[in-house]
């Protein structure tokens, strides 16, 4: 089969930066390419957009195919279209970033990937194409957004301690936060539900668990509320 | 000439939402299409990306060609790739938004546009393709960003009064602001240079002019400063 057009056309791909937090490390999901170019090298999961599917659908399909990860918070990041970014010719890639509860997602490589793994963002191997740059832009977006939208909760278990929440912010923002100020700010927004449950299996005194009240947040936003950490 | 590929490919375009403020109205730059589809209808300036040019270069070229506008603050907005968005087939568009000092930009239609005009954003005609949706996303982005980055100054003359600045924010945020609080916040950030110049040709007492100190802002950002209005 072949396809003929009056004007030259670029190829269009999607690529995904999937963030997860493991203990106190920010990680992203990488695949080891099993096809040329960059065969055997690590890269972001992604691939060509099919003509009959939307961009986000393509991103979700490629993620599921190459890593087994499904059902996640996914948002468009940026479109990279530099003329020289792909040795195969002009390939424009629409990148997405995703946040997942790492413990809930078992990864499993398939199709164009011979392996899939969570890798610490501060310890990345050389990446194919301009994927290193895409990761940097995604990290910048996450850092900027986490302060003004409650997306950080997507990275935590559904029930968490205030210490876990603070650690998450410290990892993403890459700086330590004052415990008293942080708790005052977070609890002052009245978005957390205090549970009658406590963490288990810890040596120190078990801390209380909380959950994020998404419905309440949505209601507040309609009234002009601004989330801010 | 024709171009043949092994797999089907989408077309890729760029579209631009150019914002300007005229008196106290937020406007965008539209063109009247002189080609099918949607010939004779209003649309965002834009067009097909050439294989040898970067995405932003394509956006700047199309803007210059269709409207005569050059040299502007331009940023990528979002990529729209819905399967049904273009009657010509699968066309993925990378949208950009731009902020200009309206008075400095004379518009002049050419190439695929038979007319170009500044139109009040609250009084838009029916737009071609999904351009109405693109405008909405751009407006939302502008509203969100203007509070945390000093991009609003791109819409004002280089020298402005505090009242002009407040009006600008009120237009973009679509709500009135308390004059005392606004001035306290803006002057408190110490980013404005008080000039020894005053507005001219006004009936009331001439107000002092200010300019935004971009170099100082960049320096502060490096030290962890967050702009906020």
PDB file of C-alpha atoms in Angstrom, chain B residues 2-206:
ATOM      1  CA  UNK B   2       3.265  14.411  -5.899  1.00  0.00           C
ATOM      2  CA  UNK B   3       4.573  12.765  -2.739  1.00  0.00           C
ATOM      3  CA  UNK B   4       4.132   9.118  -1.879  1.00  0.00           C
ATOM      4  CA  UNK B   5       4.455   7.472   1.524  1.00  0.00           C
ATOM      5  CA  UNK B   6       4.143   3.946   2.885  1.00  0.00           C
ATOM      6  CA  UNK B   7       1.650   5.003   5.555  1.00  0.00           C
ATOM      7  CA  UNK B   8      -1.052   7.674   5.375  1.00  0.00           C
ATOM      8  CA  UNK B   9      -0.056  11.028   6.876  1.00  0.00           C
ATOM      9  CA  UNK B  10      -2.039  13.931   8.279  1.00  0.00           C
ATOM     10  CA  UNK B  11      -1.496  17.513   7.186  1.00  0.00           C
ATOM     11  CA  UNK B  12      -0.109  19.898   9.782  1.00  0.00           C
ATOM     12  CA  UNK B  13      -1.033  23.570  10.054  1.00  0.00           C
ATOM     13  CA  UNK B  14      -0.371  26.412  12.471  1.00  0.00           C
ATOM     14  CA  UNK B  15      -3.010  28.896  13.657  1.00  0.00           C
ATOM     15  CA  UNK B  16      -2.470  32.087  15.647  1.00  0.00           C
ATOM     16  CA  UNK B  17      -4.585  33.863  18.231  1.00  0.00           C
ATOM     17  CA  UNK B  18      -3.151  37.374  18.329  1.00  0.00           C
ATOM     18  CA  UNK B  19      -4.382  39.460  21.254  1.00  0.00           C
ATOM     19  CA  UNK B  20      -4.358  43.226  21.399  1.00  0.00           C
ATOM     20  CA  UNK B  21      -6.046  45.772  23.661  1.00  0.00           C
ATOM     21  CA  UNK B  22      -7.755  48.779  22.149  1.00  0.00           C
ATOM     22  CA  UNK B  23      -9.025  51.368  24.657  1.00  0.00           C
ATOM     23  CA  UNK B  24     -10.682  48.974  27.059  1.00  0.00           C
ATOM     24  CA  UNK B  25     -11.521  46.123  24.719  1.00  0.00           C
ATOM     25  CA  UNK B  26      -9.685  42.830  24.277  1.00  0.00           C
ATOM     26  CA  UNK B  27      -9.418  42.117  20.566  1.00  0.00           C
ATOM     27  CA  UNK B  28      -8.035  39.389  18.349  1.00  0.00           C
ATOM     28  CA  UNK B  29      -6.747  39.517  14.820  1.00  0.00           C
ATOM     29  CA  UNK B  30      -8.897  37.727  12.239  1.00  0.00           C
ATOM     30  CA  UNK B  31      -8.615  37.201   8.523  1.00  0.00           C
ATOM     31  CA  UNK B  32     -11.336  36.697   5.986  1.00  0.00           C
ATOM     32  CA  UNK B  33     -10.521  33.552   4.037  1.00  0.00           C
ATOM     33  CA  UNK B  34     -10.048  33.901   0.301  1.00  0.00           C
ATOM     34  CA  UNK B  35      -9.741  30.141  -0.343  1.00  0.00           C
ATOM     35  CA  UNK B  36     -11.887  27.076   0.212  1.00  0.00           C
ATOM     36  CA  UNK B  37     -12.981  25.645   2.567  1.00  0.00           C
ATOM     37  CA  UNK B  38     -14.853  28.386   4.434  1.00  0.00           C
ATOM     38  CA  UNK B  39     -14.083  30.932   1.712  1.00  0.00           C
ATOM     39  CA  UNK B  40     -15.428  34.347   2.706  1.00  0.00           C
ATOM     40  CA  UNK B  41     -15.644  33.356   6.368  1.00  0.00           C
ATOM     41  CA  UNK B  42     -13.556  34.764   9.208  1.00  0.00           C
ATOM     42  CA  UNK B  43     -10.791  32.639  10.675  1.00  0.00           C
ATOM     43  CA  UNK B  44      -7.548  32.768  12.620  1.00  0.00           C
ATOM     44  CA  UNK B  45      -4.473  33.585  10.564  1.00  0.00           C
ATOM     45  CA  UNK B  46      -2.560  30.399   9.809  1.00  0.00           C
ATOM     46  CA  UNK B  47      -1.685  27.802   7.210  1.00  0.00           C
ATOM     47  CA  UNK B  48       0.302  24.719   6.304  1.00  0.00           C
ATOM     48  CA  UNK B  49       3.688  24.047   7.838  1.00  0.00           C
ATOM     49  CA  UNK B  50       6.457  23.658   5.289  1.00  0.00           C
ATOM     50  CA  UNK B  51       8.720  20.658   5.702  1.00  0.00           C
ATOM     51  CA  UNK B  52      11.830  22.786   5.955  1.00  0.00           C
ATOM     52  CA  UNK B  53      10.614  25.218   8.634  1.00  0.00           C
ATOM     53  CA  UNK B  54      10.108  24.936  12.394  1.00  0.00           C
ATOM     54  CA  UNK B  55       6.613  25.278  13.821  1.00  0.00           C
ATOM     55  CA  UNK B  56       7.113  28.736  15.301  1.00  0.00           C
ATOM     56  CA  UNK B  57       8.730  29.925  12.071  1.00  0.00           C
ATOM     57  CA  UNK B  58       5.643  28.725  10.205  1.00  0.00           C
ATOM     58  CA  UNK B  59       3.390  30.646  12.600  1.00  0.00           C
ATOM     59  CA  UNK B  60       5.435  33.834  12.161  1.00  0.00           C
ATOM     60  CA  UNK B  61       5.528  33.445   8.384  1.00  0.00           C
ATOM     61  CA  UNK B  62       1.789  32.917   8.086  1.00  0.00           C
ATOM     62  CA  UNK B  63       1.076  35.881  10.347  1.00  0.00           C
ATOM     63  CA  UNK B  64       3.355  38.123   8.343  1.00  0.00           C
ATOM     64  CA  UNK B  65       1.930  36.925   5.030  1.00  0.00           C
ATOM     65  CA  UNK B  66      -1.735  37.114   5.907  1.00  0.00           C
ATOM     66  CA  UNK B  67      -1.827  40.138   8.205  1.00  0.00           C
ATOM     67  CA  UNK B  68       1.452  42.023   7.867  1.00  0.00           C
ATOM     68  CA  UNK B  69       2.116  41.667  11.602  1.00  0.00           C
ATOM     69  CA  UNK B  70       5.712  40.858  12.550  1.00  0.00           C
ATOM     70  CA  UNK B  71       7.886  40.973  15.676  1.00  0.00           C
ATOM     71  CA  UNK B  72       5.641  39.850  18.466  1.00  0.00           C
ATOM     72  CA  UNK B  73       5.550  37.861  21.691  1.00  0.00           C
ATOM     73  CA  UNK B  74       4.494  34.404  20.480  1.00  0.00           C
ATOM     74  CA  UNK B  75       4.001  31.238  22.459  1.00  0.00           C
ATOM     75  CA  UNK B  76       2.712  27.789  21.626  1.00  0.00           C
ATOM     76  CA  UNK B  77      -0.798  27.246  22.930  1.00  0.00           C
ATOM     77  CA  UNK B  78      -2.140  23.762  22.203  1.00  0.00           C
ATOM     78  CA  UNK B  79      -2.340  21.243  19.387  1.00  0.00           C
ATOM     79  CA  UNK B  80      -5.805  20.440  18.122  1.00  0.00           C
ATOM     80  CA  UNK B  81      -6.069  17.170  16.277  1.00  0.00           C
ATOM     81  CA  UNK B  82      -9.674  16.002  16.379  1.00  0.00           C
ATOM     82  CA  UNK B  83     -10.439  13.623  13.524  1.00  0.00           C
ATOM     83  CA  UNK B  84     -13.370  15.702  12.219  1.00  0.00           C
ATOM     84  CA  UNK B  85     -12.034  19.236  12.621  1.00  0.00           C
ATOM     85  CA  UNK B  86     -11.294  19.936   8.951  1.00  0.00           C
ATOM     86  CA  UNK B  87     -13.458  19.024   5.933  1.00  0.00           C
ATOM     87  CA  UNK B  88     -10.309  18.472   3.831  1.00  0.00           C
ATOM     88  CA  UNK B  89      -9.343  15.385   5.810  1.00  0.00           C
ATOM     89  CA  UNK B  90      -7.058  14.846   8.762  1.00  0.00           C
ATOM     90  CA  UNK B  91      -5.451  18.161   9.606  1.00  0.00           C
ATOM     91  CA  UNK B  92      -3.651  18.637  12.905  1.00  0.00           C
ATOM     92  CA  UNK B  93      -3.120  22.253  13.889  1.00  0.00           C
ATOM     93  CA  UNK B  94      -0.491  23.574  16.283  1.00  0.00           C
ATOM     94  CA  UNK B  95      -1.910  26.786  17.707  1.00  0.00           C
ATOM     95  CA  UNK B  96       0.025  29.782  18.988  1.00  0.00           C
ATOM     96  CA  UNK B  97      -1.018  32.836  20.900  1.00  0.00           C
ATOM     97  CA  UNK B  98       0.579  36.215  20.616  1.00  0.00           C
ATOM     98  CA  UNK B  99       0.389  39.499  22.477  1.00  0.00           C
ATOM     99  CA  UNK B 100       0.946  42.752  20.652  1.00  0.00           C
ATOM    100  CA  UNK B 101       0.812  46.467  21.286  1.00  0.00           C
ATOM    101  CA  UNK B 102      -2.132  47.015  19.021  1.00  0.00           C
ATOM    102  CA  UNK B 103      -1.335  50.610  18.150  1.00  0.00           C
ATOM    103  CA  UNK B 104       2.059  49.574  16.786  1.00  0.00           C
ATOM    104  CA  UNK B 105       0.702  47.013  14.353  1.00  0.00           C
ATOM    105  CA  UNK B 106      -0.967  48.063  11.172  1.00  0.00           C
ATOM    106  CA  UNK B 107      -2.726  45.076   9.610  1.00  0.00           C
ATOM    107  CA  UNK B 108      -2.776  44.386   5.913  1.00  0.00           C
ATOM    108  CA  UNK B 109      -4.327  41.328   4.271  1.00  0.00           C
ATOM    109  CA  UNK B 110      -2.569  39.292   1.576  1.00  0.00           C
ATOM    110  CA  UNK B 111      -2.050  35.753   0.163  1.00  0.00           C
ATOM    111  CA  UNK B 112      -4.893  33.498   1.370  1.00  0.00           C
ATOM    112  CA  UNK B 113      -6.674  36.341   3.169  1.00  0.00           C
ATOM    113  CA  UNK B 114      -8.877  38.923   1.476  1.00  0.00           C
ATOM    114  CA  UNK B 115      -9.192  41.010   4.621  1.00  0.00           C
ATOM    115  CA  UNK B 116      -7.640  41.252   8.073  1.00  0.00           C
ATOM    116  CA  UNK B 117      -9.111  43.063  11.063  1.00  0.00           C
ATOM    117  CA  UNK B 118      -9.040  43.474  14.836  1.00  0.00           C
ATOM    118  CA  UNK B 119     -12.297  42.183  16.276  1.00  0.00           C
ATOM    119  CA  UNK B 120     -13.559  42.471  19.876  1.00  0.00           C
ATOM    120  CA  UNK B 121     -13.340  39.053  21.486  1.00  0.00           C
ATOM    121  CA  UNK B 122     -16.833  39.416  22.920  1.00  0.00           C
ATOM    122  CA  UNK B 123     -18.247  40.172  19.512  1.00  0.00           C
ATOM    123  CA  UNK B 124     -16.736  37.553  17.208  1.00  0.00           C
ATOM    124  CA  UNK B 125     -18.416  36.494  13.977  1.00  0.00           C
ATOM    125  CA  UNK B 126     -18.844  32.788  13.191  1.00  0.00           C
ATOM    126  CA  UNK B 127     -15.349  31.373  12.708  1.00  0.00           C
ATOM    127  CA  UNK B 128     -14.126  28.691  10.301  1.00  0.00           C
ATOM    128  CA  UNK B 129     -13.089  25.196  11.462  1.00  0.00           C
ATOM    129  CA  UNK B 130     -12.813  24.832  15.272  1.00  0.00           C
ATOM    130  CA  UNK B 131     -11.288  28.304  15.573  1.00  0.00           C
ATOM    131  CA  UNK B 132     -13.872  29.477  18.093  1.00  0.00           C
ATOM    132  CA  UNK B 133     -12.702  26.721  20.420  1.00  0.00           C
ATOM    133  CA  UNK B 134      -9.051  27.677  19.844  1.00  0.00           C
ATOM    134  CA  UNK B 135      -9.872  31.282  20.776  1.00  0.00           C
ATOM    135  CA  UNK B 136     -11.535  30.091  23.981  1.00  0.00           C
ATOM    136  CA  UNK B 137      -8.513  28.031  24.977  1.00  0.00           C
ATOM    137  CA  UNK B 138      -6.223  30.976  24.228  1.00  0.00           C
ATOM    138  CA  UNK B 139      -8.330  33.326  26.317  1.00  0.00           C
ATOM    139  CA  UNK B 140      -8.281  30.866  29.205  1.00  0.00           C
ATOM    140  CA  UNK B 141      -4.501  30.570  28.926  1.00  0.00           C
ATOM    141  CA  UNK B 142      -4.065  34.333  28.882  1.00  0.00           C
ATOM    142  CA  UNK B 143      -6.322  34.726  31.918  1.00  0.00           C
ATOM    143  CA  UNK B 144      -4.418  32.050  33.814  1.00  0.00           C
ATOM    144  CA  UNK B 145      -0.970  33.245  32.862  1.00  0.00           C
ATOM    145  CA  UNK B 146      -1.310  36.983  33.295  1.00  0.00           C
ATOM    146  CA  UNK B 147      -1.502  36.559  37.076  1.00  0.00           C
ATOM    147  CA  UNK B 148       1.768  34.649  37.403  1.00  0.00           C
ATOM    148  CA  UNK B 149       3.914  36.053  34.608  1.00  0.00           C
ATOM    149  CA  UNK B 150       4.341  39.687  33.614  1.00  0.00           C
ATOM    150  CA  UNK B 151       3.095  39.088  30.062  1.00  0.00           C
ATOM    151  CA  UNK B 152       0.404  41.731  30.382  1.00  0.00           C
ATOM    152  CA  UNK B 153       3.017  44.417  29.700  1.00  0.00           C
ATOM    153  CA  UNK B 154       3.297  43.075  26.135  1.00  0.00           C
ATOM    154  CA  UNK B 155      -0.209  44.423  25.536  1.00  0.00           C
ATOM    155  CA  UNK B 156       0.473  47.931  26.883  1.00  0.00           C
ATOM    156  CA  UNK B 157       2.441  50.833  25.442  1.00  0.00           C
ATOM    157  CA  UNK B 158       6.023  50.861  26.774  1.00  0.00           C
ATOM    158  CA  UNK B 159       5.070  53.780  29.024  1.00  0.00           C
ATOM    159  CA  UNK B 160       1.769  53.484  30.846  1.00  0.00           C
ATOM    160  CA  UNK B 161      -0.169  54.840  33.801  1.00  0.00           C
ATOM    161  CA  UNK B 162      -1.162  52.676  36.746  1.00  0.00           C
ATOM    162  CA  UNK B 163      -4.784  53.112  35.695  1.00  0.00           C
ATOM    163  CA  UNK B 164      -4.010  51.730  32.247  1.00  0.00           C
ATOM    164  CA  UNK B 165      -2.282  48.764  33.838  1.00  0.00           C
ATOM    165  CA  UNK B 166      -5.196  48.072  36.166  1.00  0.00           C
ATOM    166  CA  UNK B 167      -7.675  48.365  33.290  1.00  0.00           C
ATOM    167  CA  UNK B 168      -5.641  45.862  31.323  1.00  0.00           C
ATOM    168  CA  UNK B 169      -5.812  43.345  34.154  1.00  0.00           C
ATOM    169  CA  UNK B 170      -9.516  43.941  34.587  1.00  0.00           C
ATOM    170  CA  UNK B 171     -10.116  43.287  30.899  1.00  0.00           C
ATOM    171  CA  UNK B 172      -8.085  40.091  30.828  1.00  0.00           C
ATOM    172  CA  UNK B 173      -9.348  38.746  34.147  1.00  0.00           C
ATOM    173  CA  UNK B 174     -12.908  39.883  33.397  1.00  0.00           C
ATOM    174  CA  UNK B 175     -13.505  41.330  36.843  1.00  0.00           C
ATOM    175  CA  UNK B 176     -12.918  44.630  38.583  1.00  0.00           C
ATOM    176  CA  UNK B 177     -10.001  44.997  40.964  1.00  0.00           C
ATOM    177  CA  UNK B 178      -9.692  47.070  44.068  1.00  0.00           C
ATOM    178  CA  UNK B 179      -7.526  50.077  43.195  1.00  0.00           C
ATOM    179  CA  UNK B 180      -5.645  50.273  46.493  1.00  0.00           C
ATOM    180  CA  UNK B 181      -4.891  46.561  46.673  1.00  0.00           C
ATOM    181  CA  UNK B 182      -3.848  46.447  43.036  1.00  0.00           C
ATOM    182  CA  UNK B 183      -1.416  49.356  43.389  1.00  0.00           C
ATOM    183  CA  UNK B 184      -0.012  47.967  46.603  1.00  0.00           C
ATOM    184  CA  UNK B 185       0.637  44.584  44.983  1.00  0.00           C
ATOM    185  CA  UNK B 186       2.076  45.952  41.744  1.00  0.00           C
ATOM    186  CA  UNK B 187       4.297  48.594  43.329  1.00  0.00           C
ATOM    187  CA  UNK B 188       5.272  46.187  46.105  1.00  0.00           C
ATOM    188  CA  UNK B 189       6.957  43.873  43.615  1.00  0.00           C
ATOM    189  CA  UNK B 190       9.254  46.741  42.706  1.00  0.00           C
ATOM    190  CA  UNK B 191       9.187  45.929  38.989  1.00  0.00           C
ATOM    191  CA  UNK B 192       7.998  49.288  37.695  1.00  0.00           C
ATOM    192  CA  UNK B 193      10.229  52.226  36.987  1.00  0.00           C
ATOM    193  CA  UNK B 194       8.628  55.544  37.932  1.00  0.00           C
ATOM    194  CA  UNK B 195       9.296  57.950  35.067  1.00  0.00           C
ATOM    195  CA  UNK B 196       9.585  61.716  35.207  1.00  0.00           C
ATOM    196  CA  UNK B 197       6.914  61.842  32.514  1.00  0.00           C
ATOM    197  CA  UNK B 198       3.170  62.275  32.652  1.00  0.00           C
ATOM    198  CA  UNK B 199       0.304  61.447  30.326  1.00  0.00           C
ATOM    199  CA  UNK B 200      -0.624  64.138  27.857  1.00  0.00           C
ATOM    200  CA  UNK B 201      -3.822  65.530  26.433  1.00  0.00           C
ATOM    201  CA  UNK B 202      -6.123  64.471  29.231  1.00  0.00           C
ATOM    202  CA  UNK B 203      -8.874  66.552  30.830  1.00  0.00           C
ATOM    203  CA  UNK B 204      -8.209  65.267  34.356  1.00  0.00           C
ATOM    204  CA  UNK B 205      -4.937  65.677  36.261  1.00  0.00           C
ATOM    205  CA  UNK B 206      -2.189  64.032  34.194  1.00  0.00           C
TER     206      UNK B 206
END
